[in-house]
mmCIF file of C-alpha atoms in Angstrom:
data_model
loop_
_atom_site.group_PDB
_atom_site.id
_atom_site.type_symbol
_atom_site.label_atom_id
_atom_site.label_comp_id
_atom_site.label_asym_id
_atom_site.label_seq_id
_atom_site.Cartn_x
_atom_site.Cartn_y
_atom_site.Cartn_z
ATOM 1 C CA MET A 293 101.477 107.038 108.835
ATOM 2 C CA ASN A 294 101.870 104.664 105.729
ATOM 3 C CA GLN A 295 100.020 101.780 106.526
ATOM 4 C CA LYS A 296 101.599 98.295 105.675
ATOM 5 C CA ASN A 297 100.242 96.226 102.738
ATOM 6 C CA MET A 298 99.559 92.766 104.524
ATOM 7 C CA ILE A 299 98.037 89.725 103.797
ATOM 8 C CA ASP A 300 96.908 87.025 106.123
ATOM 9 C CA ILE A 301 96.330 83.418 105.427
ATOM 10 C CA ASP A 302 93.979 81.252 107.638
ATOM 11 C CA THR A 303 93.751 77.534 106.438
ATOM 12 C CA LYS A 304 90.258 76.675 107.717
ATOM 13 C CA ALA A 305 88.751 73.129 107.501
ATOM 14 C CA ASP A 306 87.456 72.915 104.047
ATOM 15 C CA TYR A 307 88.713 76.575 102.201
ATOM 16 C CA ILE A 308 91.100 78.619 102.908
ATOM 17 C CA LEU A 309 90.643 82.367 104.304
ATOM 18 C CA ILE A 310 92.883 85.487 102.396
ATOM 19 C CA ALA A 311 92.691 88.665 103.932
ATOM 20 C CA PHE A 312 94.249 91.315 102.395
ATOM 21 C CA ILE A 313 94.844 94.577 104.358
ATOM 22 C CA GLY A 314 96.036 98.162 103.221
ATOM 23 C CA LYS A 315 96.092 98.934 99.458
ATOM 24 C CA LEU A 316 96.632 96.595 96.355
ATOM 25 C CA GLU A 317 98.453 98.899 93.949
ATOM 26 C CA TYR A 318 101.154 98.830 91.841
ATOM 27 C CA GLY A 319 104.164 99.466 93.473
ATOM 28 C CA LEU A 320 102.970 98.229 96.602
ATOM 29 C CA ILE A 321 101.915 94.024 96.343
ATOM 30 C CA GLY A 322 105.051 92.518 95.104
ATOM 31 C CA ASP A 323 105.951 90.830 98.659
ATOM 32 C CA LEU A 324 101.970 90.065 98.459
ATOM 33 C CA LYS A 325 102.073 88.371 95.024
ATOM 34 C CA GLU A 326 104.838 85.911 96.411
ATOM 35 C CA GLU A 327 103.295 85.039 99.700
ATOM 36 C CA LEU A 328 99.715 84.438 97.162
ATOM 37 C CA HIS A 329 101.712 82.228 95.055
ATOM 38 C CA ALA A 330 103.043 80.502 98.247
ATOM 39 C CA ILE A 331 99.684 79.096 99.211
ATOM 40 C CA SER A 332 98.807 75.832 99.185
ATOM 41 C CA PHE A 333 96.342 74.449 97.038
ATOM 42 C CA ASP A 334 95.458 71.831 99.218
ATOM 43 C CA THR A 335 91.984 72.436 99.999
ATOM 44 C CA LYS A 336 88.168 70.844 99.808
ATOM 45 C CA HIS A 337 86.133 73.591 98.298
ATOM 46 C CA GLY A 338 88.256 76.372 97.513
ATOM 47 C CA TYR A 339 89.376 80.246 98.914
ATOM 48 C CA ILE A 340 87.703 83.218 100.269
ATOM 49 C CA ILE A 341 89.605 86.079 99.725
ATOM 50 C CA ASP A 342 88.527 89.055 102.318
ATOM 51 C CA MET A 343 88.725 92.669 101.011
ATOM 52 C CA GLN A 344 86.986 94.026 104.319
ATOM 53 C CA LYS A 345 90.667 95.632 105.246
ATOM 54 C CA VAL A 346 91.409 96.843 101.461
ATOM 55 C CA THR A 347 91.429 100.838 101.200
ATOM 56 C CA ASN A 348 92.222 100.861 97.615
ATOM 57 C CA ILE A 349 92.843 98.384 94.489
ATOM 58 C CA ASP A 350 93.590 99.105 91.320
ATOM 59 C CA SER A 351 94.011 97.394 87.812
ATOM 60 C CA THR A 352 97.391 95.426 89.227
ATOM 61 C CA GLY A 353 95.664 94.543 92.438
ATOM 62 C CA PHE A 354 92.969 93.144 90.478
ATOM 63 C CA GLY A 355 95.475 91.484 88.257
ATOM 64 C CA MET A 356 96.755 89.694 90.976
ATOM 65 C CA ILE A 357 93.670 88.075 92.163
ATOM 66 C CA ILE A 358 92.298 86.841 88.364
ATOM 67 C CA ASN A 359 95.961 85.496 88.034
ATOM 68 C CA PHE A 360 95.877 83.750 91.266
ATOM 69 C CA ALA A 361 92.143 82.732 90.339
ATOM 70 C CA LYS A 362 93.386 81.251 87.032
ATOM 71 C CA LYS A 363 95.511 78.789 88.982
ATOM 72 C CA VAL A 364 92.523 78.126 91.429
ATOM 73 C CA THR A 365 90.207 77.024 88.589
ATOM 74 C CA MET A 366 92.450 74.813 86.532
ATOM 75 C CA LEU A 367 92.279 72.615 89.944
ATOM 76 C CA ASP A 368 88.212 72.965 89.912
ATOM 77 C CA LYS A 369 88.289 74.872 93.224
ATOM 78 C CA LYS A 370 86.404 78.070 93.597
ATOM 79 C CA ILE A 371 86.885 81.578 94.994
ATOM 80 C CA ALA A 372 84.469 83.850 96.461
ATOM 81 C CA ILE A 373 85.423 87.470 97.546
ATOM 82 C CA ILE A 374 84.396 89.395 100.517
ATOM 83 C CA VAL A 375 83.683 93.097 99.742
ATOM 84 C CA THR A 376 81.972 95.118 102.415
ATOM 85 C CA ASP A 377 83.245 98.911 101.880
ATOM 86 C CA ASP A 378 80.972 100.892 98.835
ATOM 87 C CA PHE A 379 84.320 102.126 97.285
ATOM 88 C CA ILE A 380 86.030 99.442 97.106
ATOM 89 C CA ARG A 381 82.690 97.479 95.507
ATOM 90 C CA LYS A 382 82.256 99.804 93.156
ATOM 91 C CA LEU A 383 85.920 99.534 91.937
ATOM 92 C CA PHE A 384 84.957 96.015 91.519
ATOM 93 C CA ALA A 385 81.858 96.946 89.557
ATOM 94 C CA ILE A 386 84.019 99.150 87.512
ATOM 95 C CA SER A 387 86.401 96.413 86.681
ATOM 96 C CA GLN A 388 83.582 93.922 86.070
ATOM 97 C CA CYS A 389 85.484 91.784 88.608
ATOM 98 C CA ASP A 390 82.074 91.117 90.288
ATOM 99 C CA LYS A 391 80.722 89.751 87.008
ATOM 100 C CA VAL A 392 83.419 86.985 87.176
ATOM 101 C CA PHE A 393 83.546 86.451 91.168
ATOM 102 C CA PRO A 394 80.834 86.098 93.814
ATOM 103 C CA ILE A 395 80.829 88.945 95.891
ATOM 104 C CA ALA A 396 79.799 88.408 99.658
ATOM 105 C CA LYS A 397 79.104 90.155 102.451
ATOM 106 C CA ASN A 398 80.913 88.387 105.280
ATOM 107 C CA GLU A 399 82.664 85.038 105.521
ATOM 108 C CA LEU A 400 79.509 82.694 106.351
ATOM 109 C CA GLN A 401 77.664 84.183 102.924
ATOM 110 C CA ALA A 402 81.265 83.472 100.917
ATOM 111 C CA LYS A 403 81.636 80.071 102.248
ATOM 112 C CA GLN A 404 78.051 78.787 101.186
ATOM 113 C CA MET A 405 79.132 80.438 97.766
ATOM 114 C CA ILE A 406 82.043 78.266 97.124
ATOM 115 C CA LYS A 407 80.600 74.826 98.476
ATOM 116 C CA GLU A 408 77.715 75.855 96.041
ATOM 117 C CA GLU A 409 78.265 73.932 92.969
ATOM 118 C CA ASN A 410 75.779 76.266 90.515
ATOM 119 C CA TRP A 411 77.034 79.878 91.033
ATOM 120 C CA LEU A 412 77.987 81.252 87.270
ATOM 121 C CA GLY A 413 79.555 84.867 86.876
ATOM 122 C CA GLU A 414 78.211 86.486 83.854
ATOM 123 C CA LEU A 415 82.180 86.467 82.622
ATOM 124 C CA ALA A 416 84.001 83.273 82.727
ATOM 125 C CA LEU A 417 87.167 83.881 83.871
ATOM 126 C CA SER A 418 88.658 82.814 80.447
ATOM 127 C CA GLU A 419 86.810 85.919 78.987
ATOM 128 C CA TYR A 420 88.307 88.535 81.485
#
C-alpha cells in the first residue's frame, strides 16, 4: 500500500506548525510545494516543521524546505525542525541542513528555539 504524502498545517497562537507525512522525494512533492507556498506569513515568531512522520527525504525535499526558509527569513521569522527518527536525522546531517536549522526533538523544544534570538547555525541560509 502506498502511503500518501501529506502536509498538515496548524496555526498556533505565535507560530505555525507544518507537519509533513510520507516521503519528501522527487516526483512526489508537487502538491506539497503548492500547499507550502500558500501558507500564511502572518505569525509572531515563525514556523516549526515537523518531520516525525517523514519516512524519507531527498535533495528535492530539502530544496523545498530551503526555498520556504528563504521566504521566511526575508520576513525576519525563524524556523525550527522536529526530527526524531535516526535515519532522517542522518539525512539532515549528510545534507548539512542540521547546520542551517535548529533541530528539535519535540514541539516544545522547537517552540523555544524559534523564540530565542541567539541560535546561529554553522551555515547561514545564504551560504547553503
